[in-house]
mmCIF file of C-alpha atoms in Angstrom:
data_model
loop_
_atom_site.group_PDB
_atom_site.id
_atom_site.type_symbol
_atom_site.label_atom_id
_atom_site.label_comp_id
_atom_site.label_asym_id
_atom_site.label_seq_id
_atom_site.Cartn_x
_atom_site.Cartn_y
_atom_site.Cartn_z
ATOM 1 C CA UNK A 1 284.850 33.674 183.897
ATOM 2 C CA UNK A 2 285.508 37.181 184.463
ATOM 3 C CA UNK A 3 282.651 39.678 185.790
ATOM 4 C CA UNK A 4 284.203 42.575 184.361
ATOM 5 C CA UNK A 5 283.400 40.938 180.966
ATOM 6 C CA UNK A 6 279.679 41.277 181.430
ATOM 7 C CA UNK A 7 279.684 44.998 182.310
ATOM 8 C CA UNK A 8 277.991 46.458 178.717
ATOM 9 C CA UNK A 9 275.490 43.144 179.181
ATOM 10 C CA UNK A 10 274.949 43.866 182.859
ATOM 11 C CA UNK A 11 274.192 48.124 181.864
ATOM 12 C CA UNK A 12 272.036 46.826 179.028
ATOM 13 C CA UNK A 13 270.142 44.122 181.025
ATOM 14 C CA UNK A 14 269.104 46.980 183.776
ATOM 15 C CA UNK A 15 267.661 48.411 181.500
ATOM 16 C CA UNK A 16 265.808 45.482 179.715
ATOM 17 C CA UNK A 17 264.556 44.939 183.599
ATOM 18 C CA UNK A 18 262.363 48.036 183.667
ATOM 19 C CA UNK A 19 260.048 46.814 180.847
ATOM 20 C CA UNK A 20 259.413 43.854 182.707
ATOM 21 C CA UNK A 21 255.631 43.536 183.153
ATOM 22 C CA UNK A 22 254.756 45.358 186.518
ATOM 23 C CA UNK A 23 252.334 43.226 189.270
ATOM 24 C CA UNK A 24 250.039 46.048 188.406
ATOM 25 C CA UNK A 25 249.881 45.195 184.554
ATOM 26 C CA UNK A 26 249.816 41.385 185.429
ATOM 27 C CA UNK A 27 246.448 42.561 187.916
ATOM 28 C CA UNK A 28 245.032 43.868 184.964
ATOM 29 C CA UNK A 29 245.301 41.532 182.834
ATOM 30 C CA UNK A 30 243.882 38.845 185.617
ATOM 31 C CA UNK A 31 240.590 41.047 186.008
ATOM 32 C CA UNK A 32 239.928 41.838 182.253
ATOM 33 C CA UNK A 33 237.332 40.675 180.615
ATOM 34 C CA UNK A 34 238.298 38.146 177.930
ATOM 35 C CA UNK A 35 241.249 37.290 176.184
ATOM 36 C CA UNK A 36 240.626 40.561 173.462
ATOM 37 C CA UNK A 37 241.393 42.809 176.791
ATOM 38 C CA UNK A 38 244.374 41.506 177.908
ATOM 39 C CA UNK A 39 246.036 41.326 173.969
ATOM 40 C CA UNK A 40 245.283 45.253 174.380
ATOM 41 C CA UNK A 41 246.701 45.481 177.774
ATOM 42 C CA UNK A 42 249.851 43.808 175.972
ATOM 43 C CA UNK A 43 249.641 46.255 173.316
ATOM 44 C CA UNK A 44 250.862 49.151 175.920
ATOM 45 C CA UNK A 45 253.706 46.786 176.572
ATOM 46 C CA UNK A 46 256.860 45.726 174.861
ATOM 47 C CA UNK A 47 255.162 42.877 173.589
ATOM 48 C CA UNK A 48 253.457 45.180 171.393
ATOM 49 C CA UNK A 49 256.216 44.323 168.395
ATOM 50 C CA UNK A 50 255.141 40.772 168.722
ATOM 51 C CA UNK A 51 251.555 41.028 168.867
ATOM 52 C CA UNK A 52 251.471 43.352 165.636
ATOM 53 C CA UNK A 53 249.417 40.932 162.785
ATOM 54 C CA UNK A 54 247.812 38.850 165.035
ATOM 55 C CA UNK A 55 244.579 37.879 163.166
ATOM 56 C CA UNK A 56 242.597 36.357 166.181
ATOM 57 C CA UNK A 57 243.336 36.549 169.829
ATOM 58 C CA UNK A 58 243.041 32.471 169.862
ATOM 59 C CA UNK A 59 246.585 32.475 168.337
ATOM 60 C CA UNK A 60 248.345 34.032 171.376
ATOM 61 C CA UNK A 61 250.710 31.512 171.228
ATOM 62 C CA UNK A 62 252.394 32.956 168.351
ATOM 63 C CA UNK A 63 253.445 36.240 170.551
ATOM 64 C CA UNK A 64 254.349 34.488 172.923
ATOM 65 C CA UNK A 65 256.735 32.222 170.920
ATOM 66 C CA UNK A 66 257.743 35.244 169.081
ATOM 67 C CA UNK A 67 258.389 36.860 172.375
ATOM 68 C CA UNK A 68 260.776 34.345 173.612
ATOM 69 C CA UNK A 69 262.881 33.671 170.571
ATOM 70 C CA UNK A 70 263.460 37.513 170.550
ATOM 71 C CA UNK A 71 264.364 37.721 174.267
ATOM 72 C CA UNK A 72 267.334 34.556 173.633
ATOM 73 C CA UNK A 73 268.392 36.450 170.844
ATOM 74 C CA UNK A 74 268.797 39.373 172.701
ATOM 75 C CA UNK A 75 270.893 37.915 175.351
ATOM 76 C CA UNK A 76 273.066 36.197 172.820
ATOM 77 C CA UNK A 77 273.902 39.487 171.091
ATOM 78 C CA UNK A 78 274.273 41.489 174.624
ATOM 79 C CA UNK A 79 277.092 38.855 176.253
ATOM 80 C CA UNK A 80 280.099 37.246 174.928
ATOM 81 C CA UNK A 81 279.832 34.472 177.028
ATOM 82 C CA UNK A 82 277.140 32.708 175.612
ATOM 83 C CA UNK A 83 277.173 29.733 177.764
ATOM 84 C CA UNK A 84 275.314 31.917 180.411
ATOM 85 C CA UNK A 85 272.174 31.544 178.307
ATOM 86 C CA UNK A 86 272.967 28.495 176.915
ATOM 87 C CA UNK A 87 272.064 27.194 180.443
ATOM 88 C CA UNK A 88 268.662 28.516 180.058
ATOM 89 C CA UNK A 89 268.765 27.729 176.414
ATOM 90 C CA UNK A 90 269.923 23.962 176.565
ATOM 91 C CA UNK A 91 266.240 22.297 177.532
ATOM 92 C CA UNK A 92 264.852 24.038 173.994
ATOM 93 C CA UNK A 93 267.572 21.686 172.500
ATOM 94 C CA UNK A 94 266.566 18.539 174.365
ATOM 95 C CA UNK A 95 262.973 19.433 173.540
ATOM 96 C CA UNK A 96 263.728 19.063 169.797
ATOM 97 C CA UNK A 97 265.392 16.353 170.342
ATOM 98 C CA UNK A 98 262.912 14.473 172.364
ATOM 99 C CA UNK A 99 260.630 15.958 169.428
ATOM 100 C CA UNK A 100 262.969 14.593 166.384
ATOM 101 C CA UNK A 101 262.870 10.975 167.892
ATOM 102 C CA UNK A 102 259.460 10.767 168.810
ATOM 103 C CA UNK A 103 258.402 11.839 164.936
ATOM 104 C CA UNK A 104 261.092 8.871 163.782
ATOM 105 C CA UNK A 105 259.919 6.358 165.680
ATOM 106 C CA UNK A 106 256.271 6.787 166.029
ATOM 107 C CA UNK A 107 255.701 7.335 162.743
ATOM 108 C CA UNK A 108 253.598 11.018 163.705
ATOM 109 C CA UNK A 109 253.922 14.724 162.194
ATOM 110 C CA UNK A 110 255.338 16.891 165.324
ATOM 111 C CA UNK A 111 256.526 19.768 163.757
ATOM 112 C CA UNK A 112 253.723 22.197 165.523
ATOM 113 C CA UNK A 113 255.533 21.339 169.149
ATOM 114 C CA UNK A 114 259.119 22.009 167.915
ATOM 115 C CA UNK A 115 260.886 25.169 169.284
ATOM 116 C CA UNK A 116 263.336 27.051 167.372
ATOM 117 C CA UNK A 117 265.034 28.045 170.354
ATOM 118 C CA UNK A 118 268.204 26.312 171.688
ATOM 119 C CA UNK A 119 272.378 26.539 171.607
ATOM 120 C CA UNK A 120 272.595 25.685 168.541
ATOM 121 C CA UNK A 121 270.700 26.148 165.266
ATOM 122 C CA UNK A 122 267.301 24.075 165.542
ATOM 123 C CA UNK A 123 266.772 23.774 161.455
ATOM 124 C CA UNK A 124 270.625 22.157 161.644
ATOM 125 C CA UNK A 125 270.081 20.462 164.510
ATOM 126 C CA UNK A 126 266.573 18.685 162.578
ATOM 127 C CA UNK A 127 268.704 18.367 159.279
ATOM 128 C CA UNK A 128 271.568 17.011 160.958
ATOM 129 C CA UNK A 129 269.697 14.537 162.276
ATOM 130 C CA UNK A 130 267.397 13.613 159.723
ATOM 131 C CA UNK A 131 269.989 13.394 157.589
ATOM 132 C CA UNK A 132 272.013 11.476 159.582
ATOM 133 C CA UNK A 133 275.239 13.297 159.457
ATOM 134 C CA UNK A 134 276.223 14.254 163.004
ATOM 135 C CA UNK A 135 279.524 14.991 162.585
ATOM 136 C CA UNK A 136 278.657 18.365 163.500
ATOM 137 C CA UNK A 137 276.552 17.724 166.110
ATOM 138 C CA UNK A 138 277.959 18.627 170.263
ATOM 139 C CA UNK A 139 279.106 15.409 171.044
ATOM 140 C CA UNK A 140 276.947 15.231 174.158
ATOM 141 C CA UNK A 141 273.503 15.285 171.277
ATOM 142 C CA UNK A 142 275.105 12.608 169.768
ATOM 143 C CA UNK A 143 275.348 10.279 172.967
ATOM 144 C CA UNK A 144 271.876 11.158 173.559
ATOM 145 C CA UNK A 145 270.648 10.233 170.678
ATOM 146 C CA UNK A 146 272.767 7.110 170.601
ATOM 147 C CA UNK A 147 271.269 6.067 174.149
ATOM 148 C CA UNK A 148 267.914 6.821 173.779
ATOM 149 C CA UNK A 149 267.895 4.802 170.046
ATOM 150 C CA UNK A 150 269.532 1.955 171.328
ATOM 151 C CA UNK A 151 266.712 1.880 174.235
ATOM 152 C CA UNK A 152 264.118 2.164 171.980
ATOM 153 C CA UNK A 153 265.249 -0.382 169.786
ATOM 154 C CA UNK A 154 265.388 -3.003 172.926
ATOM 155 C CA UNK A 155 262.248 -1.728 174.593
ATOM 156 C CA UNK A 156 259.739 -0.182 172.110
ATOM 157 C CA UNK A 157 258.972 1.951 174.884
ATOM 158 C CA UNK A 158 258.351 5.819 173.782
ATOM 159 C CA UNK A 159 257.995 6.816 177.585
ATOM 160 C CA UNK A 160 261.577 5.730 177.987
ATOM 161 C CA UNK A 161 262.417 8.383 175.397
ATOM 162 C CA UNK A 162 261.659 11.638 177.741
ATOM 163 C CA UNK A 163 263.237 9.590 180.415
ATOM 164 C CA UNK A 164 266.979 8.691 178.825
ATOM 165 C CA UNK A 165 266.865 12.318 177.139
ATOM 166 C CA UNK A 166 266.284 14.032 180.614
ATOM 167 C CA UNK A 167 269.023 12.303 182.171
ATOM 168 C CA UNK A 168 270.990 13.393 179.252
ATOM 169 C CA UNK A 169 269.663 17.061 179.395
ATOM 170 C CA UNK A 170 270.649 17.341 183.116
ATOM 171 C CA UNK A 171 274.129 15.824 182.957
ATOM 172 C CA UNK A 172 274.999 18.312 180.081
ATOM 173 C CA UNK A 173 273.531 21.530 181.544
ATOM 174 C CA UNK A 174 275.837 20.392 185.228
ATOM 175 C CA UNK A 175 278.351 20.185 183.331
ATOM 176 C CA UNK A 176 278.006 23.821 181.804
ATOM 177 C CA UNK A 177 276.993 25.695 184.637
ATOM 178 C CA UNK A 178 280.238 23.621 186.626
ATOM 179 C CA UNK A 179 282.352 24.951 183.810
ATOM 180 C CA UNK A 180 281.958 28.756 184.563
ATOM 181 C CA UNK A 181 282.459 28.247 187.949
ATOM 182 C CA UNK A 182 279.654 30.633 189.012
ATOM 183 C CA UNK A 183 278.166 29.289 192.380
ATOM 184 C CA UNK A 184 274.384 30.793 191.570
ATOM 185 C CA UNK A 185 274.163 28.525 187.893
ATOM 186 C CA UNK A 186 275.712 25.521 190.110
ATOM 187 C CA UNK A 187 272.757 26.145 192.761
ATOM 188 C CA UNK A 188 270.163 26.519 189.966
ATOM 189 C CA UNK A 189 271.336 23.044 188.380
ATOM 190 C CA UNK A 190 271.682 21.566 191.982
ATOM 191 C CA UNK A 191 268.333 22.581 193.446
ATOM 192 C CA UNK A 192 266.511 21.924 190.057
ATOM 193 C CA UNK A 193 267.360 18.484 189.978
ATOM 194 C CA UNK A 194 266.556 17.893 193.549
ATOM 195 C CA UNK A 195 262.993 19.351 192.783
ATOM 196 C CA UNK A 196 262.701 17.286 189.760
ATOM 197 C CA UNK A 197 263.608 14.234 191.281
ATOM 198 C CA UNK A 198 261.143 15.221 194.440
ATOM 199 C CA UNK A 199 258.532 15.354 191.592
ATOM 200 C CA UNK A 200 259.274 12.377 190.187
ATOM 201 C CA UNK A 201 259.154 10.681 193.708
ATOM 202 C CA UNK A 202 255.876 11.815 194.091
ATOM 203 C CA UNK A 203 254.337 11.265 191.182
ATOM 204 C CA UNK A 204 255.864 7.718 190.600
ATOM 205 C CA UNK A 205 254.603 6.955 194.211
ATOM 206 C CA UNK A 206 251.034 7.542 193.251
ATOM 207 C CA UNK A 207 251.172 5.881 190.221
ATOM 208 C CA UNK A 208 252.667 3.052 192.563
ATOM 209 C CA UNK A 209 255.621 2.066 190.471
ATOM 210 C CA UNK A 210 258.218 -0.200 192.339
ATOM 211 C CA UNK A 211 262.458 1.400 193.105
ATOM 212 C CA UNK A 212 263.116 -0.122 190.022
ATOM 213 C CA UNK A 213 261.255 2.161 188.250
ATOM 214 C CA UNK A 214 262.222 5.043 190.194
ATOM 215 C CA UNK A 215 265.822 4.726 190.508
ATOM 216 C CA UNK A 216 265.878 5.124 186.512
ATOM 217 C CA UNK A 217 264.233 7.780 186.616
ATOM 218 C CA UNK A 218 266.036 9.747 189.001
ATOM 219 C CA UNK A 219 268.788 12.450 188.152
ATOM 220 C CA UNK A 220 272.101 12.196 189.755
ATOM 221 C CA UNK A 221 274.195 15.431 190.883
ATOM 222 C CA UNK A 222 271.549 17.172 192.898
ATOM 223 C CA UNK A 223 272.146 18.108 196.774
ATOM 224 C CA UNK A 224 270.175 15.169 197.870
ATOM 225 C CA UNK A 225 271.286 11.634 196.769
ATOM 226 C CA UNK A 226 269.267 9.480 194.477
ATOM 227 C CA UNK A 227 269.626 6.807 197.806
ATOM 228 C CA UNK A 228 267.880 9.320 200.243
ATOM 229 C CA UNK A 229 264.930 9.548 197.570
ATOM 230 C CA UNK A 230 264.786 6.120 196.292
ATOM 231 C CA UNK A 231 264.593 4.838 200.460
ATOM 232 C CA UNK A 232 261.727 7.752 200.578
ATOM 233 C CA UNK A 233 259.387 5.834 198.048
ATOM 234 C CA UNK A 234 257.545 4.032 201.200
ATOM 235 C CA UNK A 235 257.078 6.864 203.593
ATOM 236 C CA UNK A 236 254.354 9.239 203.801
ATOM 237 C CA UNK A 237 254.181 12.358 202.451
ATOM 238 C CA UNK A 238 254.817 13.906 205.937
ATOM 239 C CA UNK A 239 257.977 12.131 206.534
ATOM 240 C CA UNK A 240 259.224 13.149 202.546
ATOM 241 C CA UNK A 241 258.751 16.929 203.979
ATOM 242 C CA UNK A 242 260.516 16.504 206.743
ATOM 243 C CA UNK A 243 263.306 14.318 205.823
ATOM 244 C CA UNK A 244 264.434 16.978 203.258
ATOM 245 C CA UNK A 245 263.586 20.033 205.022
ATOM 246 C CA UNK A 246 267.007 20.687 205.722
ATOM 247 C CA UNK A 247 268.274 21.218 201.891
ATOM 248 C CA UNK A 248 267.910 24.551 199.994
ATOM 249 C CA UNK A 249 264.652 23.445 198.865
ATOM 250 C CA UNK A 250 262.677 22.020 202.091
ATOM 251 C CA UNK A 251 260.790 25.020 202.380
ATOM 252 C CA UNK A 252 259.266 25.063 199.266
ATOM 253 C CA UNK A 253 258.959 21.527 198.876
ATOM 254 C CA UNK A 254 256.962 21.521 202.195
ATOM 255 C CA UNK A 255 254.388 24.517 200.716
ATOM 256 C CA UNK A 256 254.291 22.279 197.269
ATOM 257 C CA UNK A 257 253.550 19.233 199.025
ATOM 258 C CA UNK A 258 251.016 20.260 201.588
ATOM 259 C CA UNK A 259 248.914 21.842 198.933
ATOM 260 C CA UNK A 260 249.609 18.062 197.172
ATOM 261 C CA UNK A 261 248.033 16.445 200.388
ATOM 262 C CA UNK A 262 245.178 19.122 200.042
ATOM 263 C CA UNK A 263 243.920 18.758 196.370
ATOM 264 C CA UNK A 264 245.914 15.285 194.983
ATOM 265 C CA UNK A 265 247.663 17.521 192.329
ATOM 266 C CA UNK A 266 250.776 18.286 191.753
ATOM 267 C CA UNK A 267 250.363 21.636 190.155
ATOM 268 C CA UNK A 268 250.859 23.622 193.206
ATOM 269 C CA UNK A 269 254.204 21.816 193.769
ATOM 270 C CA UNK A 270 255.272 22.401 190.206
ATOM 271 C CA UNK A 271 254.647 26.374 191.397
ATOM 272 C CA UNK A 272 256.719 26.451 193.990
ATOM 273 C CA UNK A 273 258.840 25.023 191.783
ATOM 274 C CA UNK A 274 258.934 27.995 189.376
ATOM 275 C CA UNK A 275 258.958 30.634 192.859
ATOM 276 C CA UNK A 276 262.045 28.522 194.078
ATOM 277 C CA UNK A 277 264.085 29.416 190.504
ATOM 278 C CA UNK A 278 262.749 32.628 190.819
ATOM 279 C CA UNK A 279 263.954 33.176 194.837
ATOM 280 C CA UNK A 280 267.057 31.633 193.810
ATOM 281 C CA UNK A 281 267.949 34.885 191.156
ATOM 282 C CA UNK A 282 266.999 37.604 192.976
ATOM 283 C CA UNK A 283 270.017 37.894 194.540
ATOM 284 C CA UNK A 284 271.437 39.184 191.015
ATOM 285 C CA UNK A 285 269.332 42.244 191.735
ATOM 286 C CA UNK A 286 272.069 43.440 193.600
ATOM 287 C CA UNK A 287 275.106 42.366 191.819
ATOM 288 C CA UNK A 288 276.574 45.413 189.475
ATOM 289 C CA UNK A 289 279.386 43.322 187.890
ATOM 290 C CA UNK A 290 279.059 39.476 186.867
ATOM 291 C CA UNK A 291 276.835 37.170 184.615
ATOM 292 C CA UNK A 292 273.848 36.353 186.910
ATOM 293 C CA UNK A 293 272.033 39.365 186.167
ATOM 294 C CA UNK A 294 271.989 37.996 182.131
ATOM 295 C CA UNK A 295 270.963 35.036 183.447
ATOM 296 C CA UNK A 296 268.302 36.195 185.899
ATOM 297 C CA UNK A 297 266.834 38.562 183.453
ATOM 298 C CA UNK A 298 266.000 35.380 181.010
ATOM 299 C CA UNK A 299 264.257 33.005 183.718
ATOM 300 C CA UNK A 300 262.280 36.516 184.551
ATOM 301 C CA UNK A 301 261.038 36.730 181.278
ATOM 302 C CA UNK A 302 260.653 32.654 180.844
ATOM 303 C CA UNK A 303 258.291 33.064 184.172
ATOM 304 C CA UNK A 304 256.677 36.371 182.774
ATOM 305 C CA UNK A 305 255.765 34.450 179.351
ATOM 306 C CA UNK A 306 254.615 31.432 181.421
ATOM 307 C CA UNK A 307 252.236 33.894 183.525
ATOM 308 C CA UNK A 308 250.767 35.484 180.256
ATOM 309 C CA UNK A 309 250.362 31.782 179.020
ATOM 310 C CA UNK A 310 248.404 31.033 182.153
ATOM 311 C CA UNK A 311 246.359 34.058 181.961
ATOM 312 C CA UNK A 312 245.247 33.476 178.338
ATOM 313 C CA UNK A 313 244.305 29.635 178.627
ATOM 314 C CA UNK A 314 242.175 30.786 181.560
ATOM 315 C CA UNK A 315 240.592 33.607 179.414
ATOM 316 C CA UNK A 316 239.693 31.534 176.698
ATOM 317 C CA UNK A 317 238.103 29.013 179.511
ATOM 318 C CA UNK A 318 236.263 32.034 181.060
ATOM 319 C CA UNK A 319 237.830 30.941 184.685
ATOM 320 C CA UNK A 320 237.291 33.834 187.321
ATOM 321 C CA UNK A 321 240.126 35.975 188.308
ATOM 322 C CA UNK A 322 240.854 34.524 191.813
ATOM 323 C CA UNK A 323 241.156 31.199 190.438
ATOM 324 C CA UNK A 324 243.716 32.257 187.279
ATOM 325 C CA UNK A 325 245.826 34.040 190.607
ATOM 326 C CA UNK A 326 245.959 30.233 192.403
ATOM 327 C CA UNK A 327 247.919 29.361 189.088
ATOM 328 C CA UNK A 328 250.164 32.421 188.872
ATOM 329 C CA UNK A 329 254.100 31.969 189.455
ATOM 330 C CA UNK A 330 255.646 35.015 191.086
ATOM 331 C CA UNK A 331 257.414 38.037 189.654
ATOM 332 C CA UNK A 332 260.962 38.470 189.414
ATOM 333 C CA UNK A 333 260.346 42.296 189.694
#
C-alpha cells in the first residue's frame, strides 16, 4: 500500500476533521435541557442535513443512522483503497448476517435492527442469501454462514449464532488489516481482540461458565494467547490486571476492571474499551501522507455518533448531566 496514494483523501479528511463536534458542543449538549435542545444544538452542526424532516425528537435514531451511512460513503468516494474502511465497515456486514440467520431460524421479523452499512451491498447481501444463491457472495460470508448453519442445525442453540459469526468476523477483518501491511490497522485488530476476549473472560467468569465454554468463545490472533486467558478463568480479578498489564492494553484494562470491582458492571470496561481505539488513532493526527488518517477520521465519527446516542437515551430518561458524562467515550479531537 502506498501512502502517496491517499494524499487527495488525507487533504480532504483534514478538512472533514474540523467539523468534528468540539468538547464544547458535546458540554452543551450534556447540560441542555431535554432531548428538543440538543436536536437544536445539532442543528448548528453538520448534522444539520440529517436532522432536516425529523417529525419528533424520539426518532433520533434516524439522524444518527443517516449520519453514519453518509460518513462510510464519504470515505468510500474520498480513497481508492477501500479496504481501509472496509476494516471499519466489515462488523456492519457480520451484523446483517448475524441478523439474516437469526430471522431464518427463529422464525421473527428483524428487519428494524438491520444496517445498511457494510463492504458490500446489504440489500444483495439479504437477497443473496435469502435467495440462496451465493455465488456472489466473499467467500469468507459463505463459510460463515456455512459454520454457523451447520451449528445450529446440531445444537438449536441461537446464542451459538453471535458466537461462530464473531469468530468469523475477527478472522476476516485480521486478515484485511494483515493484507495492507499497515502496522496501526494490525494493532487495532490485535488489541481489539485482546479486549474482547478480556470481556468475554470476565463476563463468562461471573456467569460461572466452565473452560469449555470459554475457550469457544475466545478469539485467536490477539497479543495475548487464548491459553494465558483460558488459565486466567480461576484467578481474581486482581491477578487478571496484573497478569496482563504488560500488553498494549494493561492500562486500560486495569481502569475498566477496577471500576468492574467497584459497581459489578461491565460498562465502564466496555469505555475504556472505546478510549483505547480512540488512543490507539491519534497518532494519525500527525501523519501527512498514509491511510490512517481515513481510517482514524471514521472510528472518530463512529465514537462521536455513539456519544450523541448516549446523550439522547439519557435525555429522554431525564438522567442529570454528571451522570450522562460517567457514560461518555472520549473525543478524538
Amino acid at each position: 500500500m502506498d501512502e502517496m496514494d491517499f494524499t487527495q483523501a488525507v487533504v480532504r479528511t483534514r478538512v472533514l476533521e474540523t467539523r468534528l463536534l468540539s468538547r464544547a458542543i458535546i458540554d452543551r449538549m450534556v447540560e441542555a435541557e431535554d432531548i428538543d435542545e440538543v436536536i437544536r444544538i445539532l442543528r448548528e452542526t453538520e448534522y444539520a442535513q440529517s436532522i432536516e424532516g425529523l417529525a419528533r425528537a424520539e426518532e433520533y435514531e434516524k439522524i444518527l443512522s443517516a449520519e453514519l451511512k453518509r460518513v462510510y460513503e464519504t470515505m468510500y468516494d474520498i480513497t481508492e483503497e477501500k479496504v481501509v474502511v472496509d476494516l471499519l465497515a466489515l462488523k456492519y456486514d457480520y451484523h446483517n448476517l448475524k441478523v439474516l440467520v437469526k430471522e431464518k431460524f427463529l422464525q421473527r421479523d428483524l428487519k428494524d435492527i438491520y444496517i445498511p452499512i457494510g463492504t458490500t451491498d446489504f440489500q444483495q447481501l439479504k437477497t443473496d442469501y435469502l435467495s440462496g444463491n451465493l455465488k456472489s457472495m466473499d467467500s469468507r460470508f459463505i463459510k460463515a454462514l456455512d459454520a454457523v448453519i451447520a451449528d445450529f442445525e446440531e445444537t438449536k442453540d441461537p446464542q451459538r449464532i453471535e458466537l461462530i459469526l464473531d469468530r468469523y468476523y475477527f478472522r476476516h477483518l485480521y486478515e484485511l488489516a494483515e493484507g495492507t501491511e499497515v502496522s496501526l490497522f494490525m494493532d487495532y485488530v490485535r488489541d481489539l481482540i485482546d479486549l474482547t476476549n478480556i470481556r468475554t473472560l470476565i463476563r463468562l467468569k461471573k456467569q460461572g461458565k466452565d473452560i469449555k465454554f470459554l475457550e469457544e468463545a475466545l478469539i485467536p490472533d490477539g497479543n495475548i494467547s487464548i491459553e494465558n486467558i483460558v488459565l486466567s478463568l480461576n484467578d481474581s480479578v486482581d491477578i487478571i490486571m496484573n497478569k496482563f498489564e504488560r500488553y498494549n492494553v494493561g492500562p486500560r484494562v486495569r481502569k475498566g476492571l477496577e471500576s468492574y470491582q467497584q459497581t459489578g458492571r461491565l460498562s465502564a470496561f466496555e469505555i475504556e474499551m472505546d478510549d483505547y481505539i480512540t488512543d490507539l488513532n491519534r497518532q494519525s493526527k500527525f501523519i501527512m501522507f498514509g491511510p490512517e488518517p481515513v481510517f482514524a477520521y471514521v472510528v472518530a465519527k463512529e465514537t462521536e455518533i455513539k456519544i450523541l446516542r448516549i446523550i439522547m437515551v439519557s435525555k429522554l430518561n431525564k438522567l442529570s448531566p454528571d451522570t450522562i458524562r460517567e457514560r461518555l467515550r472520549d473525543l478524538y479531537v
